XYZ file of C-alpha atoms in Angstrom:
698
model
C 93.124 -38.705 42.114
C 92.559 -41.968 41.180
C 93.524 -43.082 44.312
C 90.791 -40.903 46.288
C 88.390 -42.318 43.984
C 88.721 -45.756 44.542
C 89.301 -44.353 48.668
C 85.824 -43.327 48.347
C 84.087 -46.147 46.573
C 85.404 -48.594 48.854
C 84.437 -46.417 52.411
C 80.635 -46.370 50.354
C 79.428 -49.674 50.797
C 80.910 -49.521 54.503
C 78.768 -45.702 55.154
C 75.957 -47.918 53.800
C 75.854 -50.398 55.745
C 77.038 -48.906 58.692
C 73.867 -46.914 58.322
C 71.271 -49.505 57.978
C 72.375 -51.132 61.366
C 72.059 -47.916 63.294
C 68.581 -47.744 61.413
C 67.788 -51.231 62.434
C 69.199 -50.843 65.943
C 67.448 -47.634 66.960
C 63.948 -49.754 65.106
C 65.110 -52.190 67.537
C 65.210 -50.331 71.042
C 62.520 -47.983 70.105
C 60.067 -48.514 72.366
C 56.440 -49.862 70.573
C 53.472 -47.846 69.971
C 50.849 -47.842 72.607
C 47.658 -49.433 71.265
C 44.241 -47.949 72.760
C 43.243 -51.329 72.583
C 45.378 -52.455 75.478
C 43.700 -49.307 77.459
C 40.637 -51.023 76.593
C 41.463 -54.310 77.316
C 42.438 -53.251 81.326
C 39.254 -51.339 81.504
C 36.754 -54.402 80.846
C 39.034 -56.333 82.973
C 38.624 -53.900 85.708
C 35.189 -53.556 85.601
C 34.590 -56.911 85.278
C 36.202 -57.514 88.491
C 34.900 -54.433 90.219
C 38.650 -53.294 90.622
C 36.951 -49.183 90.638
C 40.201 -48.329 92.321
C 42.105 -49.557 89.184
C 39.394 -48.083 86.804
C 40.646 -44.783 88.581
C 44.188 -45.011 87.353
C 43.121 -45.134 83.474
C 40.888 -42.231 83.363
C 42.009 -38.609 82.417
C 43.031 -35.856 85.110
C 40.726 -34.016 83.357
C 37.811 -35.910 83.453
C 38.111 -37.015 86.885
C 38.910 -32.837 87.896
C 35.918 -32.492 86.307
C 33.619 -34.967 88.060
C 34.855 -33.523 91.225
C 35.978 -36.845 92.856
C 39.340 -37.504 94.009
C 40.031 -41.599 93.953
C 38.576 -42.363 97.177
C 35.249 -40.383 96.330
C 35.117 -42.284 93.051
C 35.855 -46.196 94.518
C 32.857 -44.685 96.936
C 30.716 -43.802 94.550
C 30.942 -47.155 92.146
C 30.662 -49.154 95.239
C 27.471 -47.711 96.719
C 25.546 -48.029 93.317
C 27.035 -51.571 92.762
C 25.838 -52.593 96.538
C 22.680 -50.757 96.578
C 21.603 -52.752 93.139
C 22.893 -56.110 94.762
C 25.007 -56.393 91.336
C 26.390 -60.311 91.680
C 28.107 -60.532 88.604
C 29.138 -58.010 85.845
C 29.853 -58.511 82.288
C 31.454 -56.330 79.453
C 32.353 -57.284 76.193
C 33.656 -55.070 73.224
C 31.586 -54.689 70.296
C 33.268 -55.981 66.963
C 34.279 -53.099 64.973
C 32.129 -52.532 61.539
C 34.085 -53.708 58.642
C 32.925 -50.309 56.639
C 34.757 -48.315 59.374
C 37.901 -49.749 58.840
C 39.940 -49.517 55.025
C 40.404 -52.231 53.214
C 43.732 -52.382 53.369
C 43.792 -52.460 57.275
C 45.298 -48.799 56.870
C 44.071 -46.077 59.356
C 40.085 -44.946 59.071
C 39.646 -41.432 57.651
C 38.067 -40.485 60.921
C 41.948 -41.636 62.708
C 43.722 -39.742 60.140
C 41.366 -36.548 61.246
C 42.135 -37.369 64.675
C 44.650 -39.148 65.692
C 45.489 -38.794 69.139
C 41.294 -39.647 69.916
C 40.107 -42.794 69.977
C 36.221 -44.619 70.207
C 34.793 -48.014 71.074
C 31.786 -49.448 71.814
C 31.025 -52.270 74.179
C 27.828 -54.005 75.926
C 27.552 -54.375 79.827
C 25.392 -56.749 81.704
C 24.881 -56.390 85.060
C 22.649 -59.121 87.346
C 21.452 -57.328 89.548
C 19.276 -58.418 92.662
C 16.025 -57.747 90.197
C 17.554 -59.052 87.564
C 19.728 -58.008 84.222
C 20.711 -54.975 83.446
C 21.755 -54.681 79.985
C 23.161 -51.440 78.505
C 25.732 -50.402 75.601
C 28.317 -48.056 76.405
C 31.077 -45.724 74.266
C 34.369 -45.684 75.687
C 36.249 -42.008 74.239
C 40.148 -42.463 74.949
C 42.686 -39.678 74.101
C 46.201 -40.486 73.550
C 47.970 -38.333 76.466
C 51.772 -37.448 76.237
C 53.401 -38.057 80.446
C 55.540 -36.216 82.337
C 58.434 -38.410 81.041
C 57.200 -37.835 77.199
C 56.098 -40.655 77.008
C 52.392 -41.162 75.264
C 49.725 -43.185 76.854
C 45.681 -43.931 75.640
C 43.522 -42.741 78.587
C 39.470 -42.773 78.951
C 37.739 -39.687 79.511
C 35.504 -40.559 82.380
C 31.858 -39.790 82.150
C 28.927 -40.639 84.925
C 27.210 -42.259 82.011
C 30.174 -44.760 82.076
C 28.437 -46.159 85.511
C 25.008 -46.397 83.824
C 23.746 -44.977 80.360
C 21.066 -41.848 81.717
C 23.657 -40.764 84.525
C 24.903 -37.271 84.327
C 26.749 -35.027 86.946
C 25.030 -35.086 90.316
C 23.038 -38.583 89.206
C 22.469 -41.156 91.521
C 20.880 -44.314 91.224
C 17.967 -45.451 94.065
C 16.734 -48.750 95.016
C 13.300 -48.775 96.199
C 11.522 -51.905 97.641
C 7.925 -52.126 96.657
C 5.820 -54.349 98.749
C 2.856 -56.538 98.455
C -0.117 -56.433 99.882
C -0.565 -59.023 102.533
C -3.498 -61.291 101.214
C -6.719 -60.876 103.660
C -7.994 -63.934 105.804
C -11.874 -64.114 105.525
C -14.840 -65.660 106.641
C -17.704 -68.087 104.817
C -19.073 -64.610 104.703
C -16.087 -62.922 102.932
C -16.117 -61.037 106.743
C -12.415 -60.449 107.755
C -10.435 -62.074 109.593
C -6.869 -61.116 109.551
C -6.947 -57.633 107.023
C -5.486 -53.768 107.079
C -5.963 -51.913 109.998
C -4.284 -48.990 111.334
C -3.161 -47.973 114.897
C -2.796 -44.812 116.750
C 1.257 -44.848 117.062
C 3.064 -42.356 119.880
C 6.226 -40.900 119.605
C 8.297 -38.008 120.756
C 10.052 -35.153 119.118
C 13.051 -34.731 121.384
C 13.218 -30.382 120.708
C 9.452 -30.321 122.018
C 10.138 -31.880 125.443
C 11.032 -28.770 126.873
C 13.137 -27.021 129.604
C 13.239 -30.245 131.703
C 13.231 -33.422 128.972
C 14.163 -36.169 131.910
C 11.166 -34.654 134.030
C 9.131 -34.916 131.420
C 10.158 -38.038 129.823
C 9.209 -39.783 133.730
C 6.075 -38.001 132.990
C 5.301 -39.868 129.699
C 6.775 -43.364 130.671
C 4.347 -43.056 133.483
C 1.436 -42.017 131.087
C 1.780 -44.785 128.332
C 3.304 -47.627 130.860
C 6.869 -47.821 129.676
C 10.000 -47.569 131.047
C 11.956 -44.539 130.870
C 14.639 -46.191 130.058
C 13.180 -47.507 126.718
C 12.492 -44.115 125.563
C 16.165 -42.894 126.733
C 17.447 -45.325 124.108
C 14.993 -44.804 121.497
C 15.695 -41.439 121.635
C 19.176 -41.760 121.730
C 19.060 -43.627 118.498
C 22.226 -43.221 116.062
C 19.325 -41.352 112.807
C 17.007 -39.224 115.755
C 17.677 -35.012 115.257
C 15.829 -32.827 117.917
C 12.901 -32.394 114.843
C 12.200 -35.345 114.212
C 9.522 -37.704 115.213
C 11.155 -41.014 117.706
C 7.775 -43.829 117.337
C 7.665 -44.920 121.059
C 4.860 -47.283 121.207
C 1.041 -47.787 120.073
C -2.082 -46.889 122.546
C -5.793 -46.460 122.212
C -5.940 -43.368 122.712
C -6.415 -40.668 119.916
C -5.518 -37.322 122.100
C -2.537 -36.612 123.119
C -2.893 -34.950 127.215
C -1.830 -31.363 127.128
C 0.386 -31.646 130.406
C 2.908 -34.450 127.828
C 4.989 -32.021 125.901
C 6.800 -33.126 123.052
C 4.680 -36.158 122.299
C 2.900 -36.614 118.934
C 0.107 -38.786 117.679
C 0.330 -40.424 114.054
C -1.683 -43.072 112.077
C 0.074 -46.188 110.511
C -1.355 -48.990 108.855
C -0.879 -52.950 110.457
C -2.602 -56.055 110.110
C -5.766 -56.046 112.285
C -7.505 -58.959 113.861
C -11.531 -57.935 114.086
C -12.198 -61.325 116.225
C -9.258 -60.570 118.731
C -9.005 -63.016 121.391
C -12.149 -64.594 119.489
C -9.891 -66.275 117.005
C -6.513 -65.742 117.930
C -5.490 -69.342 118.060
C -6.811 -69.948 114.684
C -5.456 -67.056 112.510
C -2.418 -66.548 114.815
C -0.695 -63.414 114.266
C 2.355 -61.483 112.563
C 5.666 -59.613 114.142
C 8.421 -57.746 112.398
C 11.045 -60.868 111.323
C 13.706 -61.354 114.268
C 17.379 -62.551 114.052
C 16.340 -65.899 114.265
C 13.722 -65.728 111.588
C 16.181 -64.246 109.360
C 18.770 -67.401 110.173
C 16.231 -69.770 109.273
C 15.436 -68.077 106.440
C 16.944 -70.510 103.526
C 15.110 -69.007 100.325
C 17.286 -65.147 101.260
C 13.550 -63.386 101.374
C 13.143 -61.942 104.147
C 14.975 -58.641 105.907
C 14.856 -56.967 109.089
C 11.612 -55.123 108.510
C 9.901 -57.772 107.432
C 6.846 -58.500 108.701
C 6.166 -62.522 109.045
C 3.395 -65.003 110.460
C 4.216 -66.011 114.163
C 1.339 -68.416 115.286
C -1.879 -69.834 113.558
C -2.979 -69.265 110.141
C -0.610 -66.492 109.678
C 2.388 -68.540 110.047
C 1.478 -71.747 108.515
C -0.066 -69.886 105.119
C 2.747 -67.598 105.130
C 4.035 -68.040 101.575
C 0.417 -67.727 100.210
C -0.448 -64.187 102.142
C 2.744 -62.541 102.135
C 3.164 -62.546 98.095
C 6.533 -61.434 96.525
C 8.115 -58.579 97.279
C 9.320 -56.476 94.150
C 11.791 -53.632 93.288
C 12.763 -50.509 91.740
C 16.148 -49.153 90.583
C 15.919 -45.812 89.093
C 18.364 -42.904 88.221
C 17.238 -39.324 89.990
C 18.948 -36.174 89.212
C 20.295 -34.117 92.153
C 17.582 -32.963 94.091
C 15.930 -36.446 93.528
C 13.658 -36.744 91.061
C 13.433 -39.535 89.025
C 15.355 -39.488 85.610
C 14.336 -43.135 84.213
C 13.456 -46.378 85.526
C 16.343 -49.240 85.035
C 14.688 -52.176 85.996
C 11.430 -52.511 87.695
C 9.600 -55.788 89.683
C 6.397 -55.164 90.728
C 5.433 -56.953 93.716
C 3.027 -59.737 93.528
C 0.267 -59.019 96.152
C -0.357 -62.258 98.552
C -3.013 -64.512 98.139
C -6.713 -64.369 99.926
C -7.743 -67.078 102.023
C -11.337 -68.105 102.862
C -12.201 -69.868 105.399
C -15.358 -72.538 106.487
C -15.651 -70.450 109.533
C -18.733 -68.255 110.313
C -17.370 -65.040 112.476
C -20.851 -64.661 114.135
C -20.383 -68.411 115.605
C -17.165 -68.056 116.352
C -17.618 -64.952 118.650
C -20.705 -66.663 120.340
C -19.076 -69.863 120.915
C -15.779 -67.945 122.648
C -17.690 -66.223 124.839
C -19.224 -69.192 126.095
C -16.386 -71.017 126.192
C -14.601 -68.443 127.974
C -16.528 -67.165 130.242
C -15.939 -67.789 133.748
C -12.640 -68.242 133.122
C -12.900 -71.596 132.007
C -9.805 -73.294 130.042
C -10.505 -75.950 127.052
C -11.893 -75.889 123.281
C -14.881 -76.167 121.401
C -15.559 -77.478 118.058
C -18.478 -76.627 115.864
C -18.730 -77.940 112.149
C -21.317 -78.965 109.607
C -21.697 -82.924 110.031
C -22.983 -83.228 106.638
C -19.911 -81.552 104.397
C -17.467 -81.369 106.939
C -16.661 -77.213 107.325
C -15.742 -75.605 110.209
C -17.748 -73.434 111.552
C -15.790 -72.469 114.350
C -12.672 -73.312 116.373
C -12.355 -71.831 119.830
C -9.805 -71.904 122.564
C -9.430 -70.299 125.772
C -7.708 -69.039 127.579
C -6.449 -66.763 124.475
C -4.951 -63.920 124.083
C -5.037 -60.290 122.262
C -3.409 -60.735 118.764
C -3.820 -57.356 117.829
C -1.621 -56.272 121.146
C 1.221 -58.797 119.633
C 1.600 -56.410 116.651
C 1.465 -53.652 118.260
C 3.578 -54.388 120.990
C 2.279 -55.571 124.569
C 3.488 -53.502 127.637
C 6.003 -55.219 130.208
C 2.528 -55.380 132.807
C 0.666 -57.634 129.495
C 3.604 -59.487 128.805
C 3.958 -60.072 132.628
C 0.333 -61.465 132.855
C 0.071 -63.687 129.849
C 3.700 -64.984 131.252
C 1.560 -65.718 135.033
C -1.120 -67.069 133.716
C -1.398 -70.734 134.765
C -3.743 -72.089 132.297
C -1.366 -71.004 129.251
C -3.116 -68.693 127.390
C -0.655 -69.535 124.078
C -1.567 -73.075 123.650
C -4.117 -74.052 121.150
C -6.565 -76.515 122.460
C -8.690 -77.024 119.486
C -5.303 -78.934 118.195
C -4.438 -80.581 121.835
C -4.929 -84.223 122.228
C -6.888 -85.654 125.419
C -7.830 -88.642 126.544
C -11.693 -87.929 125.316
C -13.653 -90.220 128.219
C -17.120 -91.861 127.340
C -17.580 -89.940 124.226
C -15.626 -93.303 123.063
C -17.933 -95.141 124.328
C -19.956 -94.500 121.039
C -17.326 -95.383 118.653
C -16.677 -98.729 120.672
C -20.370 -99.620 120.572
C -19.981 -98.537 116.454
C -17.081 -101.248 116.580
C -19.129 -104.135 118.185
C -22.273 -103.980 116.245
C -19.894 -104.221 113.068
C -18.040 -107.173 114.876
C -21.359 -108.842 115.360
C -20.394 -109.274 118.950
C -22.640 -106.162 120.571
C -26.515 -105.615 119.737
C -28.271 -103.041 120.823
C -30.923 -105.262 123.536
C -27.829 -107.794 124.824
C -27.080 -107.345 128.365
C -25.146 -107.598 131.064
C -25.606 -108.603 134.626
C -22.972 -106.336 136.359
C -23.069 -105.940 140.573
C -21.921 -102.931 142.038
C -19.636 -100.134 140.820
C -16.461 -102.204 139.742
C -15.547 -104.982 138.096
C -12.143 -106.834 137.008
C -12.689 -109.873 134.696
C -10.418 -112.123 137.125
C -7.650 -112.432 139.288
C -4.920 -111.653 136.915
C -6.305 -107.875 136.672
C -4.306 -107.773 139.854
C -5.744 -104.819 142.364
C -7.240 -103.173 138.811
C -10.843 -102.480 138.881
C -12.934 -100.924 136.059
C -15.497 -98.486 137.662
C -18.991 -97.344 137.042
C -20.896 -93.986 138.437
C -24.027 -96.116 138.591
C -25.315 -99.041 139.933
C -27.487 -100.951 137.373
C -28.019 -104.394 136.058
C -29.074 -105.715 133.896
C -27.082 -103.227 131.785
C -27.867 -103.232 127.115
C -26.054 -101.355 124.850
C -28.358 -98.011 124.809
C -28.594 -98.438 128.984
C -24.918 -97.887 128.709
C -24.719 -94.888 126.585
C -27.199 -93.444 128.348
C -25.785 -93.642 131.373
C -22.370 -93.648 130.911
C -21.288 -97.546 132.092
C -17.622 -97.962 131.921
C -18.345 -101.519 132.654
C -20.498 -102.720 130.359
C -18.337 -101.262 127.329
C -15.127 -102.981 128.935
C -16.921 -106.440 129.101
C -17.671 -105.643 124.934
C -13.954 -104.956 124.341
C -12.157 -108.109 126.031
C -14.922 -110.115 124.177
C -14.139 -108.846 120.888
C -10.710 -109.195 121.434
C -8.037 -106.677 120.850
C -7.534 -107.041 117.253
C -11.060 -106.976 116.418
C -11.593 -104.046 118.261
C -8.449 -102.530 116.768
C -9.690 -102.859 113.538
C -13.499 -101.666 114.445
C -12.243 -98.444 115.829
C -9.260 -97.622 113.798
C -11.878 -96.813 110.713
C -13.387 -93.695 112.594
C -10.125 -91.714 111.662
C -7.292 -92.753 113.576
C -3.631 -91.698 112.734
C -5.072 -89.169 110.178
C -4.968 -85.366 110.481
C -7.498 -85.069 107.672
C -5.395 -83.108 105.684
C -5.210 -79.779 108.082
C -1.758 -79.205 108.169
C -2.861 -75.719 108.078
C -3.342 -76.212 112.325
C -0.101 -77.939 112.690
C -3.067 -80.976 113.579
C -1.488 -83.682 114.826
C -3.154 -87.513 114.422
C -5.150 -89.219 117.022
C -3.821 -92.188 118.785
C -5.248 -95.410 120.656
C -2.462 -96.222 122.259
C 1.228 -95.742 122.948
C 3.869 -96.947 119.990
C 4.956 -99.488 122.012
C 1.109 -100.714 122.743
C -0.485 -100.331 119.206
C -1.078 -104.224 119.646
C -3.369 -103.482 122.960
C -2.386 -107.053 124.629
C -2.863 -106.285 127.720
C -6.390 -106.861 128.854
C -6.319 -104.035 131.168
C -5.248 -101.487 128.667
C -7.836 -102.862 125.951
C -10.645 -102.213 129.284
C -9.256 -98.780 129.388
C -9.413 -97.667 125.704
C -12.660 -98.954 125.048
C -14.387 -96.003 126.918
C -11.546 -93.123 126.106
C -8.746 -93.752 128.577
C -5.691 -95.649 128.823
C -3.181 -93.999 126.264
C -5.694 -92.795 123.866
C -4.996 -89.219 122.627
C -7.962 -87.591 120.005
C -8.313 -83.924 119.501
C -11.535 -81.765 119.417
C -11.588 -81.645 115.531
C -11.288 -85.308 115.527
C -13.661 -86.307 118.397
C -16.288 -83.754 116.324
C -15.044 -85.973 113.007
C -15.298 -89.381 114.541
C -19.227 -88.774 114.856
C -20.547 -87.882 111.619
C -20.313 -91.570 110.369
C -23.607 -91.532 112.907
C -25.520 -88.411 111.100
C -24.448 -89.901 107.899
C -26.014 -93.539 107.143
C -22.461 -94.476 108.004
C -20.053 -92.152 106.290
C -17.040 -90.448 107.878
C -16.867 -87.005 106.556
C -13.981 -85.311 106.859
C -13.309 -81.642 108.524
C -12.721 -79.050 105.651
C -11.344 -75.434 106.911
C -9.943 -73.460 103.622
C -12.603 -72.833 100.983
C -11.545 -74.505 97.436
C -9.151 -76.707 98.854
C -9.428 -80.103 97.372
C -11.205 -82.656 100.085
C -11.674 -85.950 99.581
C -15.149 -87.921 99.246
C -16.844 -89.003 102.761
C -15.929 -92.682 103.539
C -18.770 -95.281 104.144
C -16.856 -96.963 107.490
C -19.842 -98.679 108.863
C -23.335 -99.931 107.751
C -26.235 -97.743 108.118
C -27.844 -99.995 110.609
C -24.858 -99.328 112.668
C -24.966 -95.970 112.412
C -28.622 -95.346 113.303
C -28.825 -97.842 116.072
C -25.756 -95.621 117.660
C -27.812 -92.841 116.757
C -31.010 -93.996 118.692
C -28.890 -94.756 121.530
C -27.456 -90.895 121.479
C -30.783 -89.235 121.201
C -31.781 -91.245 124.606
C -28.755 -89.474 126.328
C -30.355 -86.573 125.948
C -34.475 -87.555 125.841
C -34.442 -89.946 128.417
C -34.816 -89.377 131.999
C -31.660 -89.644 133.889
C -29.737 -89.446 130.637
C -26.389 -87.601 131.243
C -27.407 -84.653 129.080
C -30.973 -84.839 129.908
C -31.200 -81.311 130.446
C -30.860 -80.469 126.594
C -34.390 -82.435 125.951
C -36.455 -79.202 126.065
C -34.495 -77.790 123.021
C -36.145 -77.965 119.756
C -34.455 -80.340 116.707
C -34.237 -84.031 117.883
C -30.450 -83.509 120.208
C -28.216 -86.126 120.522
C -24.822 -86.586 122.208
C -22.782 -88.182 124.611
C -20.516 -86.616 127.400
C -17.604 -87.886 128.851
C -15.073 -87.243 131.916
C -11.291 -88.388 131.768
C -9.115 -87.905 134.540
C -5.712 -87.920 134.463
C -3.080 -89.827 136.617
C 0.304 -89.986 136.524
C -0.190 -93.827 136.909
C -2.740 -96.085 136.508
C -4.392 -96.917 139.678
C -2.361 -94.294 141.686
C -3.646 -93.793 144.956
C -4.398 -90.545 146.851
C -5.372 -87.325 145.333
C -7.319 -87.666 142.316
C -5.970 -86.490 139.378
C -7.152 -83.775 136.911
C -10.653 -84.551 135.685
C -11.499 -82.868 132.173
C -15.222 -82.703 130.774
C -16.308 -83.664 127.284
C -19.699 -83.108 125.634
C -20.469 -84.082 122.099
C -23.624 -83.040 120.427
C -25.513 -82.823 117.093
C -29.239 -82.295 116.053
C -30.751 -85.249 114.694
C -34.134 -84.026 112.604
C -32.570 -82.150 109.747
C -29.061 -82.262 110.628
C -27.318 -78.793 110.754
C -24.337 -79.177 113.229
C -22.328 -81.355 115.329
C -20.216 -79.903 118.455
C -17.501 -81.519 120.490
C -16.575 -79.591 123.769
C -14.204 -80.030 125.971
C -12.957 -77.913 129.552
C -10.263 -78.549 131.757
C -10.736 -78.982 135.745
C -13.909 -79.682 135.972
C -13.617 -81.570 139.227
C -15.591 -80.595 141.742
C -17.594 -78.467 139.299
C -20.341 -81.744 138.202
C -17.922 -83.140 135.462
C -19.141 -83.639 132.261
C -22.839 -82.220 133.268
C -20.647 -78.544 133.948
C -20.046 -78.620 130.181
C -23.429 -79.764 129.363
C -24.775 -76.507 131.595
C -22.718 -74.469 130.061
C -23.230 -75.200 126.778
C -27.129 -75.049 126.867
C -27.517 -71.144 126.102
C -25.640 -71.570 123.421
C -27.486 -74.183 122.065
C -30.843 -72.585 122.653
C -29.955 -69.682 120.481
C -27.703 -71.533 117.818
C -28.985 -71.303 114.439
C -27.224 -72.541 111.464
C -27.428 -71.194 107.868
C -26.587 -73.955 105.119
């Protein structure tokens, strides 16, 4: 008995040790309990990386079944919403658990004890969209699920509100662009030069074309002067349905002929230019952005449906006029009704731009210039404050057609026009011809070389300094001797001013003329105005006496824009002050600068008055117009090389004119190809009816 007891007591320690070992073995080999935080962390990681296919695997099958989405639909929904909102970054962060919700000893809370298979956690979500930051707080609801192999795992009950808080089953996210109103361009009186308008747009409803659609399309194409192919391509677009209206083109008609089945008309808002051709080069036009525009868009603003300035002020002032696009991201119900706005950025309308231009004078001056099919430019300005009252260029084009779309026939007509209607001649630089003699006279007076009564004895119609000029001669039209400065301006004598320039020498001559605005674009960046030049870069010193002589009467390598030509005459009206041209109301401008003495200015002005008043003066035909007109004519001949023999080159006629009694206007004009039409006299005669009726209000 004792031996049995001893045996039992001996075995007890062994059995106890074995039990402890087995327990430890089982504990060590038991799979660690899965924590809900593991699933939460996976969810946060996949969401931030936009790995929506991985998110799907974390959801309970019951909640996914309730949503009615398979994996492909689930991923597609997330991708569609995030791409529509242009979500660039996703930040998700679990909110810290309130200390009050956790037992002081770290044990489970009452809620967890009540339902150990459920777990909730809040997290902050921040989405960076194309409109800005969207921040929300979401709640993840997890349940412990038993897997097929008997293991347990924590999974998430998916709800649409996990995408965005206000989403429910059937909800969608709608992204809308809020477009700004483009700023108007208006004249000095507030009258529109570029504004909102409407057009008649015609299109086709395919199901209404009748029994023979192809035959009807041919008839429609003939009526609206478009190709059948263009109509067929429009109708073949992927979005077209039989009952849809398919826009084709614009028309000035208001009614559809009864014979054209399937054609429908509707009104459409567009950019409108009230002055049409009269202000086309100044104002420009807008067109739909092209692929080239989008490629050049470094700031990423434009989209394919946007309008963009393509010429004139519409192009150069695009940023001010276009405004800033806004947007709206909203959540809708299944029927498309808005449930809530997620984020809104209101559009900022474009700025209105007011010009110094007078619509009345712009129209009248354009009609004057364009009559007879002439090519050229005219600039009307107020010489005392620099305000530009009219800037016209001809031939022109219809900017409204550029917006609504040119027919092939219209485009072909513009392309075939040898006078190049799309060139803005207001900013084109020309050799100004004899109009420049007024500036040479002023330079001579300032350098104490020229005086009003200084004479040269000149015989014949041509002159050269000496044999060093070879076969080159300066020529004049009228034989007169002796000739003083006033005579030379009145009769436009090239030889007199060539002699004066040679006597001054290149250094004094250059110093005298540069003050008149050479090298300056007067801040007219909106017009893309290039500064004028008195010579090419290689010959700025005018070391050649032949070139110096030619430059003195506006030939040689001199190039001036009609705008600069007008401005260069302002010192003769303003006691020697150069007044720079102004186009934009309210834009900061520089004060007039005194460049010559009042005595020199008045001497030239008086001589220019005799160009009109003296019998035989080159602008004497205007003497009957009241107001004390003064001016200077000029004709410039274009040749490939100086002294070229044979057929004469193209001649451009110039005229600069202003009133002297109470200065209200100054007008510079150039008309191309006046060969055989009287040269500059053709320009004077053409302007006479305009000047007779001209009334300028200050």
